[in-house]
């Protein structure tokens, strides 16, 4: 896994989130586009919360004791290799979904800055870590620091697509 390429992709995704955020007004940002669909605000809340938790897992791998082994399932390896989730709609794990709430644009802006700062802090440490310290992902299994890093990249890009789907929903309504 190329940690440097993933780092650049994560930073680029954060930049896209920041740019997209600047184009929205507060009301549209918080508006729910349809029943059982997250608002832009909720997507931003989710992406930052889930990615910060993933970076916490990266930290645990970096500073943890080696020796936690375990193979990751074939589907998980495919996700990490191809850099995308399967083309099926999945709900966020309960623990993550419970954290989702509507936030303001200002909160989203600040959260993105926090996320970017954490990415820049951890990026130089990821390639140096041994691959045999793993932390369990709710769906993908036992991941090492580089695999968690790749997950952050994939997850960030996945939700950029979700923002575009929400945008299309709003355009159809007008």
GROMACS .gro file of C-alpha atoms in nm:
model
  174
    1UNK     CA    1   0.000   0.000   0.000
    2UNK     CA    2   0.134   0.341  -0.095
    3UNK     CA    3   0.083   0.551   0.217
    4UNK     CA    4   0.214   0.865   0.047
    5UNK     CA    5  -0.039   0.839  -0.236
    6UNK     CA    6  -0.318   0.773   0.013
    7UNK     CA    7  -0.212   1.076   0.216
    8UNK     CA    8  -0.231   1.298  -0.092
    9UNK     CA    9  -0.572   1.153  -0.182
   10UNK     CA   10  -0.704   1.213   0.172
   11UNK     CA   11  -0.581   1.572   0.170
   12UNK     CA   12  -0.734   1.628  -0.174
   13UNK     CA   13  -1.068   1.488  -0.053
   14UNK     CA   14  -1.061   1.719   0.251
   15UNK     CA   15  -0.995   2.010   0.016
   16UNK     CA   16  -1.296   1.908  -0.196
   17UNK     CA   17  -1.513   1.894   0.117
   18UNK     CA   18  -1.395   2.243   0.210
   19UNK     CA   19  -1.463   2.380  -0.140
   20UNK     CA   20  -1.808   2.220  -0.157
   21UNK     CA   21  -1.892   2.357   0.186
   22UNK     CA   22  -1.805   2.711   0.079
   23UNK     CA   23  -2.059   2.689  -0.206
   24UNK     CA   24  -2.355   2.604   0.018
   25UNK     CA   25  -2.571   2.836   0.220
   26UNK     CA   26  -2.651   2.736   0.579
   27UNK     CA   27  -3.015   2.646   0.511
   28UNK     CA   28  -2.935   2.414   0.219
   29UNK     CA   29  -2.649   2.262   0.419
   30UNK     CA   30  -2.887   2.157   0.697
   31UNK     CA   31  -3.188   2.072   0.479
   32UNK     CA   32  -3.286   1.705   0.444
   33UNK     CA   33  -3.324   1.627   0.072
   34UNK     CA   34  -3.565   1.334   0.115
   35UNK     CA   35  -3.701   1.101   0.379
   36UNK     CA   36  -3.436   0.862   0.518
   37UNK     CA   37  -3.156   1.051   0.339
   38UNK     CA   38  -2.885   1.240   0.521
   39UNK     CA   39  -2.847   1.613   0.473
   40UNK     CA   40  -2.515   1.759   0.366
   41UNK     CA   41  -2.467   1.851   0.731
   42UNK     CA   42  -2.512   1.492   0.847
   43UNK     CA   43  -2.272   1.362   0.580
   44UNK     CA   44  -2.008   1.609   0.697
   45UNK     CA   45  -2.065   1.510   1.058
   46UNK     CA   46  -2.034   1.142   0.966
   47UNK     CA   47  -1.726   1.172   0.749
   48UNK     CA   48  -1.533   1.368   1.009
   49UNK     CA   49  -1.642   1.154   1.306
   50UNK     CA   50  -1.577   0.824   1.127
   51UNK     CA   51  -1.243   0.939   0.988
   52UNK     CA   52  -1.127   1.073   1.326
   53UNK     CA   53  -1.217   0.736   1.481
   54UNK     CA   54  -1.027   0.564   1.201
   55UNK     CA   55  -0.725   0.785   1.270
   56UNK     CA   56  -0.751   0.685   1.636
   57UNK     CA   57  -0.722   0.324   1.517
   58UNK     CA   58  -0.417   0.427   1.312
   59UNK     CA   59  -0.266   0.575   1.629
   60UNK     CA   60  -0.336   0.254   1.821
   61UNK     CA   61  -0.154   0.060   1.549
   62UNK     CA   62   0.138   0.303   1.551
   63UNK     CA   63   0.185   0.306   1.927
   64UNK     CA   64   0.042  -0.036   2.014
   65UNK     CA   65   0.229  -0.352   2.092
   66UNK     CA   66   0.302  -0.576   1.794
   67UNK     CA   67   0.152  -0.919   1.797
   68UNK     CA   68  -0.215  -0.872   1.719
   69UNK     CA   69  -0.250  -1.081   1.407
   70UNK     CA   70  -0.538  -1.186   1.193
   71UNK     CA   71  -0.608  -1.215   0.826
   72UNK     CA   72  -0.856  -0.978   0.677
   73UNK     CA   73  -1.142  -1.128   0.474
   74UNK     CA   74  -1.116  -1.148   0.095
   75UNK     CA   75  -1.387  -0.882   0.047
   76UNK     CA   76  -1.194  -0.645   0.272
   77UNK     CA   77  -0.874  -0.705   0.076
   78UNK     CA   78  -1.067  -0.632  -0.244
   79UNK     CA   79  -1.199  -0.304  -0.100
   80UNK     CA   80  -0.847  -0.196  -0.005
   81UNK     CA   81  -0.697  -0.310  -0.336
   82UNK     CA   82  -0.958  -0.153  -0.566
   83UNK     CA   83  -1.005   0.154  -0.348
   84UNK     CA   84  -1.383   0.147  -0.336
   85UNK     CA   85  -1.673  -0.009  -0.155
   86UNK     CA   86  -1.892  -0.269  -0.326
   87UNK     CA   87  -2.176  -0.113  -0.527
   88UNK     CA   88  -2.440  -0.190  -0.265
   89UNK     CA   89  -2.597   0.054  -0.024
   90UNK     CA   90  -2.482  -0.011   0.332
   91UNK     CA   91  -2.582   0.165   0.648
   92UNK     CA   92  -2.314   0.295   0.878
   93UNK     CA   93  -2.245   0.068   1.177
   94UNK     CA   94  -2.479   0.151   1.467
   95UNK     CA   95  -2.209   0.304   1.685
   96UNK     CA   96  -2.102   0.538   1.406
   97UNK     CA   97  -2.457   0.618   1.291
   98UNK     CA   98  -2.548   0.716   1.647
   99UNK     CA   99  -2.290   0.997   1.631
  100UNK     CA  100  -2.448   1.158   1.324
  101UNK     CA  101  -2.629   1.485   1.383
  102UNK     CA  102  -2.692   1.806   1.198
  103UNK     CA  103  -2.407   2.048   1.244
  104UNK     CA  104  -2.354   2.404   1.125
  105UNK     CA  105  -2.125   2.503   0.840
  106UNK     CA  106  -1.891   2.660   1.094
  107UNK     CA  107  -1.870   2.333   1.289
  108UNK     CA  108  -1.806   2.145   0.966
  109UNK     CA  109  -1.533   2.390   0.867
  110UNK     CA  110  -1.363   2.354   1.206
  111UNK     CA  111  -1.401   1.975   1.203
  112UNK     CA  112  -1.235   1.954   0.860
  113UNK     CA  113  -0.943   2.159   0.991
  114UNK     CA  114  -0.911   1.921   1.289
  115UNK     CA  115  -0.922   1.622   1.054
  116UNK     CA  116  -0.658   1.767   0.822
  117UNK     CA  117  -0.432   1.852   1.116
  118UNK     CA  118  -0.456   1.494   1.245
  119UNK     CA  119  -0.384   1.352   0.899
  120UNK     CA  120  -0.073   1.570   0.866
  121UNK     CA  121   0.041   1.473   1.216
  122UNK     CA  122   0.008   1.097   1.159
  123UNK     CA  123   0.111   1.070   0.792
  124UNK     CA  124   0.488   1.053   0.851
  125UNK     CA  125   0.444   0.785   1.118
  126UNK     CA  126   0.229   0.540   0.920
  127UNK     CA  127   0.493   0.398   0.681
  128UNK     CA  128   0.736   0.342   0.968
  129UNK     CA  129   0.504   0.116   1.165
  130UNK     CA  130   0.529  -0.259   1.157
  131UNK     CA  131   0.242  -0.436   0.986
  132UNK     CA  132   0.168  -0.674   1.273
  133UNK     CA  133  -0.021  -0.438   1.502
  134UNK     CA  134  -0.387  -0.443   1.411
  135UNK     CA  135  -0.711  -0.289   1.530
  136UNK     CA  136  -1.053  -0.429   1.442
  137UNK     CA  137  -1.268  -0.242   1.191
  138UNK     CA  138  -1.644  -0.302   1.237
  139UNK     CA  139  -1.684  -0.447   0.887
  140UNK     CA  140  -1.341  -0.503   0.735
  141UNK     CA  141  -1.179  -0.701   1.015
  142UNK     CA  142  -0.833  -0.660   1.165
  143UNK     CA  143  -0.647  -0.377   0.989
  144UNK     CA  144  -0.294  -0.247   1.036
  145UNK     CA  145  -0.202   0.124   1.025
  146UNK     CA  146  -0.151   0.134   0.647
  147UNK     CA  147  -0.480  -0.047   0.584
  148UNK     CA  148  -0.668   0.191   0.814
  149UNK     CA  149  -0.501   0.479   0.627
  150UNK     CA  150  -0.623   0.338   0.296
  151UNK     CA  151  -0.970   0.299   0.447
  152UNK     CA  152  -0.977   0.672   0.537
  153UNK     CA  153  -0.897   0.752   0.174
  154UNK     CA  154  -1.168   0.518   0.039
  155UNK     CA  155  -1.425   0.636   0.294
  156UNK     CA  156  -1.357   1.003   0.220
  157UNK     CA  157  -1.395   0.955  -0.155
  158UNK     CA  158  -1.708   0.744  -0.110
  159UNK     CA  159  -1.889   1.023   0.071
  160UNK     CA  160  -1.787   1.281  -0.188
  161UNK     CA  161  -2.002   1.075  -0.426
  162UNK     CA  162  -2.282   1.083  -0.170
  163UNK     CA  163  -2.270   1.464  -0.170
  164UNK     CA  164  -2.317   1.460  -0.547
  165UNK     CA  165  -2.619   1.230  -0.513
  166UNK     CA  166  -2.773   1.470  -0.260
  167UNK     CA  167  -2.705   1.759  -0.498
  168UNK     CA  168  -2.892   1.574  -0.774
  169UNK     CA  169  -3.187   1.518  -0.540
  170UNK     CA  170  -3.210   1.890  -0.470
  171UNK     CA  171  -3.187   1.975  -0.842
  172UNK     CA  172  -3.472   1.735  -0.924
  173UNK     CA  173  -3.691   1.906  -0.664
  174UNK     CA  174  -3.648   2.255  -0.814
   0.00000   0.00000   0.00000
